[in-house]
PDB file of C-alpha atoms in Angstrom:
ATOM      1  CA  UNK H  80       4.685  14.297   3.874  1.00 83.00           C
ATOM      2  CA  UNK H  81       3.248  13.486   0.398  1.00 91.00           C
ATOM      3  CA  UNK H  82       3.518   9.252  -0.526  1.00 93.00           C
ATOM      4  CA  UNK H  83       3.036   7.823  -3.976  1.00 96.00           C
ATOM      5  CA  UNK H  84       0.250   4.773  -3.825  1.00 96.00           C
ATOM      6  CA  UNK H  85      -1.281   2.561  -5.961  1.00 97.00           C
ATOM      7  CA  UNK H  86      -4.815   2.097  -6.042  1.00 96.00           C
ATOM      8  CA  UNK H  87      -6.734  -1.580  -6.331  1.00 96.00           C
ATOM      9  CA  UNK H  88      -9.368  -2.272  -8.766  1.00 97.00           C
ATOM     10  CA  UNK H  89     -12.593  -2.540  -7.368  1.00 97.00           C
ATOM     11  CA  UNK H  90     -13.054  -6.076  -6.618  1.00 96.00           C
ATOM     12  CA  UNK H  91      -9.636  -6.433  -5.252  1.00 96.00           C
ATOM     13  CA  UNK H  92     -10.391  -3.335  -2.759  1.00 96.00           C
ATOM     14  CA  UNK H  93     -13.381  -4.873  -1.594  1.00 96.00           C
ATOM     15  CA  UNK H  94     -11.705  -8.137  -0.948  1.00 95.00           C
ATOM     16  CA  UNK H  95      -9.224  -6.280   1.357  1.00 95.00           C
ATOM     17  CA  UNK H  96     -11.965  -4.107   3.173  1.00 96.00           C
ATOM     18  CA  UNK H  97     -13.741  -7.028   3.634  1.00 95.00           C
ATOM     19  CA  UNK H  98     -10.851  -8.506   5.735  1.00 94.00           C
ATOM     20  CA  UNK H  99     -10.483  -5.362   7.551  1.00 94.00           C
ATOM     21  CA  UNK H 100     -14.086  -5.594   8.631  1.00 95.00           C
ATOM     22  CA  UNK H 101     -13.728  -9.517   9.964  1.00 93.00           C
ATOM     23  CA  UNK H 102     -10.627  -8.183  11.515  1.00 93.00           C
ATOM     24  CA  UNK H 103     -12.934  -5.278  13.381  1.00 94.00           C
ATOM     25  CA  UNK H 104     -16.047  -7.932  13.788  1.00 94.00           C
ATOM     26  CA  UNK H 105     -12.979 -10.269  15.923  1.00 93.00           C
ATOM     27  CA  UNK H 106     -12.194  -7.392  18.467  1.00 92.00           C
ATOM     28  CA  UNK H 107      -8.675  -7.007  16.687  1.00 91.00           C
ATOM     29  CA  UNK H 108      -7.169  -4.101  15.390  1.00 91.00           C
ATOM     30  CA  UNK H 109      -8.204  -2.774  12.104  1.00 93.00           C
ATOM     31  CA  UNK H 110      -8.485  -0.431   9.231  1.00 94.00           C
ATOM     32  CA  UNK H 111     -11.692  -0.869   8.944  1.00 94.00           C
ATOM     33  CA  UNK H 112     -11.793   1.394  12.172  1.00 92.00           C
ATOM     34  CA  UNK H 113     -10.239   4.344   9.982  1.00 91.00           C
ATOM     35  CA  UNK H 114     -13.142   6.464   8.918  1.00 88.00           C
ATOM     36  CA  UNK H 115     -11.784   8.850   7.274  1.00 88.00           C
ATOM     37  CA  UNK H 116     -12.779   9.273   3.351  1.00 86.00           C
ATOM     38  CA  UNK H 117      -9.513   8.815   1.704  1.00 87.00           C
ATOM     39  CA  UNK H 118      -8.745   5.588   3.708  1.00 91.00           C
ATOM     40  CA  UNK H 119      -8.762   3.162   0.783  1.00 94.00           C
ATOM     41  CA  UNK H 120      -6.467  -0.221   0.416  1.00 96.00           C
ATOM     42  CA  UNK H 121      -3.549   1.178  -1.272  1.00 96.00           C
ATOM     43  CA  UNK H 122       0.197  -0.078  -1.954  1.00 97.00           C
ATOM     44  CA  UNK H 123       2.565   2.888  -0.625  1.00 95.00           C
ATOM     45  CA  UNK H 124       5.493   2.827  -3.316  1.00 97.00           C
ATOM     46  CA  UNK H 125       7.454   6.257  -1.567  1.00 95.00           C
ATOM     47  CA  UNK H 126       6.895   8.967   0.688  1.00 93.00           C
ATOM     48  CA  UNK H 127       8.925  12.139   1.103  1.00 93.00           C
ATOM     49  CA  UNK H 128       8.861  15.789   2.314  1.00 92.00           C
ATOM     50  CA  UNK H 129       7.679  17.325  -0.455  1.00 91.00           C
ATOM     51  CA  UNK H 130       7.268  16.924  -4.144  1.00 93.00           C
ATOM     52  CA  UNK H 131      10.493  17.758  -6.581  1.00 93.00           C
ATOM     53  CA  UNK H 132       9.924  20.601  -9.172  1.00 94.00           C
ATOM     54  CA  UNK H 133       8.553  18.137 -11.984  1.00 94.00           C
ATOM     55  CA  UNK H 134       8.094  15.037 -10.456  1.00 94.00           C
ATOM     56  CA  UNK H 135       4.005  15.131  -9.933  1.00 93.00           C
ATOM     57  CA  UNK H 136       4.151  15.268 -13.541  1.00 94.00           C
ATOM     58  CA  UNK H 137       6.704  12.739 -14.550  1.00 95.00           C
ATOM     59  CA  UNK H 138       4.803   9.990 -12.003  1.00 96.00           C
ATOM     60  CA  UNK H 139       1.679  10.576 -13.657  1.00 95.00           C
ATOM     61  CA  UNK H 140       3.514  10.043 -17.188  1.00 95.00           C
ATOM     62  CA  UNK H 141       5.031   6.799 -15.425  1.00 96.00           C
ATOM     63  CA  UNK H 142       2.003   5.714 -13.846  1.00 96.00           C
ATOM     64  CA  UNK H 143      -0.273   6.546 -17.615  1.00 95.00           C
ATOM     65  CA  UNK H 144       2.243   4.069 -19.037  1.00 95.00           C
ATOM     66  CA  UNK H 145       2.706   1.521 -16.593  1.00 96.00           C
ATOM     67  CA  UNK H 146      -1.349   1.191 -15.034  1.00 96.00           C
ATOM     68  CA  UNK H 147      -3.214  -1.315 -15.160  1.00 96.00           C
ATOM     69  CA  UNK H 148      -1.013  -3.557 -13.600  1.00 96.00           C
ATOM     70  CA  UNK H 149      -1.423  -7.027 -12.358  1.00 96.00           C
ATOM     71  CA  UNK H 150      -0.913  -7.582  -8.590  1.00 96.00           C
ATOM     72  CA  UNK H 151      -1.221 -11.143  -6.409  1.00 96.00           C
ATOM     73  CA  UNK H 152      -1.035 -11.238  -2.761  1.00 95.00           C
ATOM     74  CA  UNK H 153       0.911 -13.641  -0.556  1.00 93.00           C
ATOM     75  CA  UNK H 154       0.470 -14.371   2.798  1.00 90.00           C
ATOM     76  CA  UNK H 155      -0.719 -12.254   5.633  1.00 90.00           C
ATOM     77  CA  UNK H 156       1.894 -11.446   8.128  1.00 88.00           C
ATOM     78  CA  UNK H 157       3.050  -8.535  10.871  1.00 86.00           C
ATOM     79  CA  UNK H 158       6.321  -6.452   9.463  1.00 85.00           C
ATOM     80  CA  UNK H 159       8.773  -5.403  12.042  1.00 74.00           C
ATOM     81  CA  UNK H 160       8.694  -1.743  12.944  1.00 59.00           C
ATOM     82  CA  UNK H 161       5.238  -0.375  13.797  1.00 63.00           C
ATOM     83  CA  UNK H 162       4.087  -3.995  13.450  1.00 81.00           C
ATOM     84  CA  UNK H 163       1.630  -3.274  10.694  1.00 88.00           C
ATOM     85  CA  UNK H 164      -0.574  -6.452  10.342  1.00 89.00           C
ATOM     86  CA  UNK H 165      -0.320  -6.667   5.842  1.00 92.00           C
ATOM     87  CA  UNK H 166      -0.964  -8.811   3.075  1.00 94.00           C
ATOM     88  CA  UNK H 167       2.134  -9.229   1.159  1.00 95.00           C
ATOM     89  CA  UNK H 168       2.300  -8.256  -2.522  1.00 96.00           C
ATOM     90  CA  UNK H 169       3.727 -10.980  -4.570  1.00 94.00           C
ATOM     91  CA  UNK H 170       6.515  -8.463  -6.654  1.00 89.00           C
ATOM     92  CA  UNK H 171       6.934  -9.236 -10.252  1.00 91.00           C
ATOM     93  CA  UNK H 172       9.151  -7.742 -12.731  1.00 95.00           C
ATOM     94  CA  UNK H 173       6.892  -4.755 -13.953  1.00 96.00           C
ATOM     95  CA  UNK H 174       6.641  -3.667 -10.288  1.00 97.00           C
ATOM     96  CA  UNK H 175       9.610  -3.848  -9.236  1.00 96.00           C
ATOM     97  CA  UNK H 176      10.866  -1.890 -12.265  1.00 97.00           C
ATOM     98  CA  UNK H 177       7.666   1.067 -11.352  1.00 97.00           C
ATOM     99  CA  UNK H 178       9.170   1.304  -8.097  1.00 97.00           C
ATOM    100  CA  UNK H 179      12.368   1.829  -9.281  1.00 97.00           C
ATOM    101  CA  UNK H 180      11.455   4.615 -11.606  1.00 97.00           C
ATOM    102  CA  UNK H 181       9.039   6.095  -8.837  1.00 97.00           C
ATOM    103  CA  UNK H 182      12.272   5.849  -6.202  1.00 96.00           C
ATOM    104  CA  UNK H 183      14.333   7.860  -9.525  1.00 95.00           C
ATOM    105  CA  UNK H 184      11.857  10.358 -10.465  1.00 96.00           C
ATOM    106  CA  UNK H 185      11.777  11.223  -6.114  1.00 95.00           C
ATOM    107  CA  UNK H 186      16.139  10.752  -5.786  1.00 91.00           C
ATOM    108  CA  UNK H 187      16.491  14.612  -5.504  1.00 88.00           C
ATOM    109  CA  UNK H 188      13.538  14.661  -2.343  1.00 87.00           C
ATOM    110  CA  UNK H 189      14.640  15.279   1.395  1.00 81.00           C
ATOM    111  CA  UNK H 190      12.996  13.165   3.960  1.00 83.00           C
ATOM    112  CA  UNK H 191      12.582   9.558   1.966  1.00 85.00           C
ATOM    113  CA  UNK H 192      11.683   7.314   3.614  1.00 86.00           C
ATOM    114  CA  UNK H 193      14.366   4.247   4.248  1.00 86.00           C
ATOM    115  CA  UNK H 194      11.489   1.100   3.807  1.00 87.00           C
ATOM    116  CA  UNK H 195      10.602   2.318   0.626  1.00 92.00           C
ATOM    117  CA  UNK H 196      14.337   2.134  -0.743  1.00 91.00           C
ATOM    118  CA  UNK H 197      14.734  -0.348  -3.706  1.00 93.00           C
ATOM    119  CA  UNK H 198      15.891  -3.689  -2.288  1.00 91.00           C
ATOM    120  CA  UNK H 199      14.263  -2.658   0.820  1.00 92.00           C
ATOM    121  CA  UNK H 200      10.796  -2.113   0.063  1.00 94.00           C
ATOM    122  CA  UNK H 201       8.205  -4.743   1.057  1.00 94.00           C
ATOM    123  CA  UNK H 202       5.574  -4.361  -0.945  1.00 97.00           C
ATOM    124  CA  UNK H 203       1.844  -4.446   0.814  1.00 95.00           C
ATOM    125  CA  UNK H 204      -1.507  -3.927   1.574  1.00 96.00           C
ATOM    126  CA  UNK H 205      -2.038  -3.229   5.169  1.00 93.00           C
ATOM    127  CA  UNK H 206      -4.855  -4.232   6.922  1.00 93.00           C
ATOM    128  CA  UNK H 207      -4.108  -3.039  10.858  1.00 91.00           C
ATOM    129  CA  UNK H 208      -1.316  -0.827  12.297  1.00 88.00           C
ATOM    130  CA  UNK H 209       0.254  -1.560  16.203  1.00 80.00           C
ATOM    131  CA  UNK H 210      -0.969  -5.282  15.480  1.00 81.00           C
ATOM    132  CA  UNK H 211       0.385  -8.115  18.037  1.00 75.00           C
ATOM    133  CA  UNK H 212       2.188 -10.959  16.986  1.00 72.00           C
ATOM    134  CA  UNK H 213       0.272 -13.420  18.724  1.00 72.00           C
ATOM    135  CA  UNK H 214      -2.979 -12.535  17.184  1.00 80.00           C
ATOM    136  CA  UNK H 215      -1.242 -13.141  13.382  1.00 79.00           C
ATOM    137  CA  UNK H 216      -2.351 -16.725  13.281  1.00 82.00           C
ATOM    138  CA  UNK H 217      -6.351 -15.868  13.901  1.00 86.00           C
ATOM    139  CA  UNK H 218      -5.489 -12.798  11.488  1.00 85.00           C
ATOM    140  CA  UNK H 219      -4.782 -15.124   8.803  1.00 83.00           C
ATOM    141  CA  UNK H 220      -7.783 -17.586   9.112  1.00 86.00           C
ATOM    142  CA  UNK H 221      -9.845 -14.239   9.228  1.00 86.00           C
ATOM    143  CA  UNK H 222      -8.279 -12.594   6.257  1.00 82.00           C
ATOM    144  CA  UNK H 223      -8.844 -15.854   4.377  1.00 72.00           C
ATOM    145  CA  UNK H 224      -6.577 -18.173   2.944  1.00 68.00           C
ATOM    146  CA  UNK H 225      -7.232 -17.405  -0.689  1.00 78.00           C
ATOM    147  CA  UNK H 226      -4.289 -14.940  -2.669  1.00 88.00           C
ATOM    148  CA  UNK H 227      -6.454 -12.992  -4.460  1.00 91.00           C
ATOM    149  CA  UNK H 228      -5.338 -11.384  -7.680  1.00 94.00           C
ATOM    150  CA  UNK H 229      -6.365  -8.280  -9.088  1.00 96.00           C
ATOM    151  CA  UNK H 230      -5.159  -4.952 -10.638  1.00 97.00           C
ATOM    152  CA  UNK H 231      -3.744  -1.790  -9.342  1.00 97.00           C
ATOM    153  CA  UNK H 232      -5.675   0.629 -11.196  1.00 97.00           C
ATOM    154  CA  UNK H 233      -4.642   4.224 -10.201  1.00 96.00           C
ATOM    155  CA  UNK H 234      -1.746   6.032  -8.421  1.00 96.00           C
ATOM    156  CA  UNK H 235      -2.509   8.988  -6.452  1.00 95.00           C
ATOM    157  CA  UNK H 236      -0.602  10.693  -3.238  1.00 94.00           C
ATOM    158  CA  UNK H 237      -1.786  10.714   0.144  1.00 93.00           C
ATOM    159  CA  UNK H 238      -0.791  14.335   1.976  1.00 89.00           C
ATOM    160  CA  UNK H 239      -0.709  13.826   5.704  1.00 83.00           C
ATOM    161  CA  UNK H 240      -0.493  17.136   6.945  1.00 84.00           C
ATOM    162  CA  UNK H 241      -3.631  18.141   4.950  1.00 89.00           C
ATOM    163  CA  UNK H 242      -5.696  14.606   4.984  1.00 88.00           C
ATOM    164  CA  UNK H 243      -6.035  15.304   1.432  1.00 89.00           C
ATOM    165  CA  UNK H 244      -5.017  12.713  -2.113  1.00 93.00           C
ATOM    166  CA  UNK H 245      -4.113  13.892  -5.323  1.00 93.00           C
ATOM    167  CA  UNK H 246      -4.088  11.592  -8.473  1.00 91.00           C
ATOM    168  CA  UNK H 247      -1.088  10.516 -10.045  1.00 93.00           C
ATOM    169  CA  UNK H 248      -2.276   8.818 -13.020  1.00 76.00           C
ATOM    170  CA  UNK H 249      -4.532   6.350 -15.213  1.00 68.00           C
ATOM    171  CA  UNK H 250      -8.112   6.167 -13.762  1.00 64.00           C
ATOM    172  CA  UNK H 251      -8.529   7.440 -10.199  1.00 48.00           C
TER     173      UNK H 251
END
C-alpha cells in the first residue's frame, strides 16, 4: 500500500525525533523505537493500493510546484482509532489546497484510505502508535510546549509491503 508524505526540513525533523527520543527516555511508547532506515517524521497526505497509470508523475509535478512549504504545529494530542500519540499540523490554505490535488490526482485508486479524505484528514506528525490516553498529559510536557515551525521540504511514498520510499518531488 503506497502513501504520499511530506518530508520536514532538517531542523524541524530533528525537533520531532528529539521528542520521540524523550518519549523513549520516559518508558512511553515511541517512534524513536522504530529502527528501521526510512522511519523519518513525515506528514501522510494519502495512501492507496497502488499507484494510478500517471499519477507518480503528476504528484511529483504537484509537489515541484507546491514544495517548500511552510508548516506550524499545534498541540500534541492522541487521535481516535489506533490512538496514535501526534503533533497536530496547524492547516493553512496552501495545504489544504496540496491535499486536495494529491486526493484528485489518486480519485481513480482502489483501497483509499477514509482519514485521508478531504474534510476528514487530520493533518500530523506522529510521534507513538497504540499510545494511552492517560499518559497524553506527561506526553505533552515531554514533547515540549513550544509549536515549532518549519518547512516540508520533500514528498516521497512509503511502500509497506516492500519497506522501501520513492521520491515524489522537490529535494528528497
Amino acid at each position: 500500500m503506497p502513501t504520499v508524505e511530506l518530508v520536514c526540513d532538517p531542523r524541524l525533523e530533528e525537533t520531532v525525533r528529539a521528542a520521540w527520543d524523550r518519549l523513549a527516555a520516559a518508558g512511553l511508547p515511541s517512534l524513536a523505537r522504530n529502527t528501521h532506515p526510512t522511519n523519518r517524521p513525515h506528514l501522510t497526505m494519502a495512501s492507496v493500493d497502488r499507484f494510478p497509470p500517471g499519477a507518480a508523475e503528476r504528484l511529483a509535478d504537484l509537489f515541484d510546484a507546491a514544495l517548500p512549504l511552510p508548516v506550524h504545529l499545534g498541540r500534541v494530542e492522541v487521535l481516535d482509532g489506533s490512538a496514535p500519540l501526534v503533533w497536530l499540523v496547524r492547516p493553512d490554505p496552501r495545504l489544504t489546497a496540496l491535499h486536495e490535488a494529491v486526493d484528485e490526482v489518486l480519485t481513480p485508486a482502489g483501497g483509499r484510505n477514509p482519514w485521508h479524505a478531504p474534510g476528514r484528514w487530520i493533518p500530523h506528525l506522529s510521534l507513538a502508535l497504540r499510545f494511552r490516553h492517560h499518559d497524553r498529559r506527561l506526553a505533552r510536557v515531554l514533547a515540549g510546549a513550544d509549536r515549532p515551525s518549519g518547512e516540508f521540504v520533500a514528498a516521497r511514498s512509503y511502500d509497506g509491503d516492500t519497506r522501501t520510499v520513492s521520491p515524489l518531488g522537490a529535494a528528497s
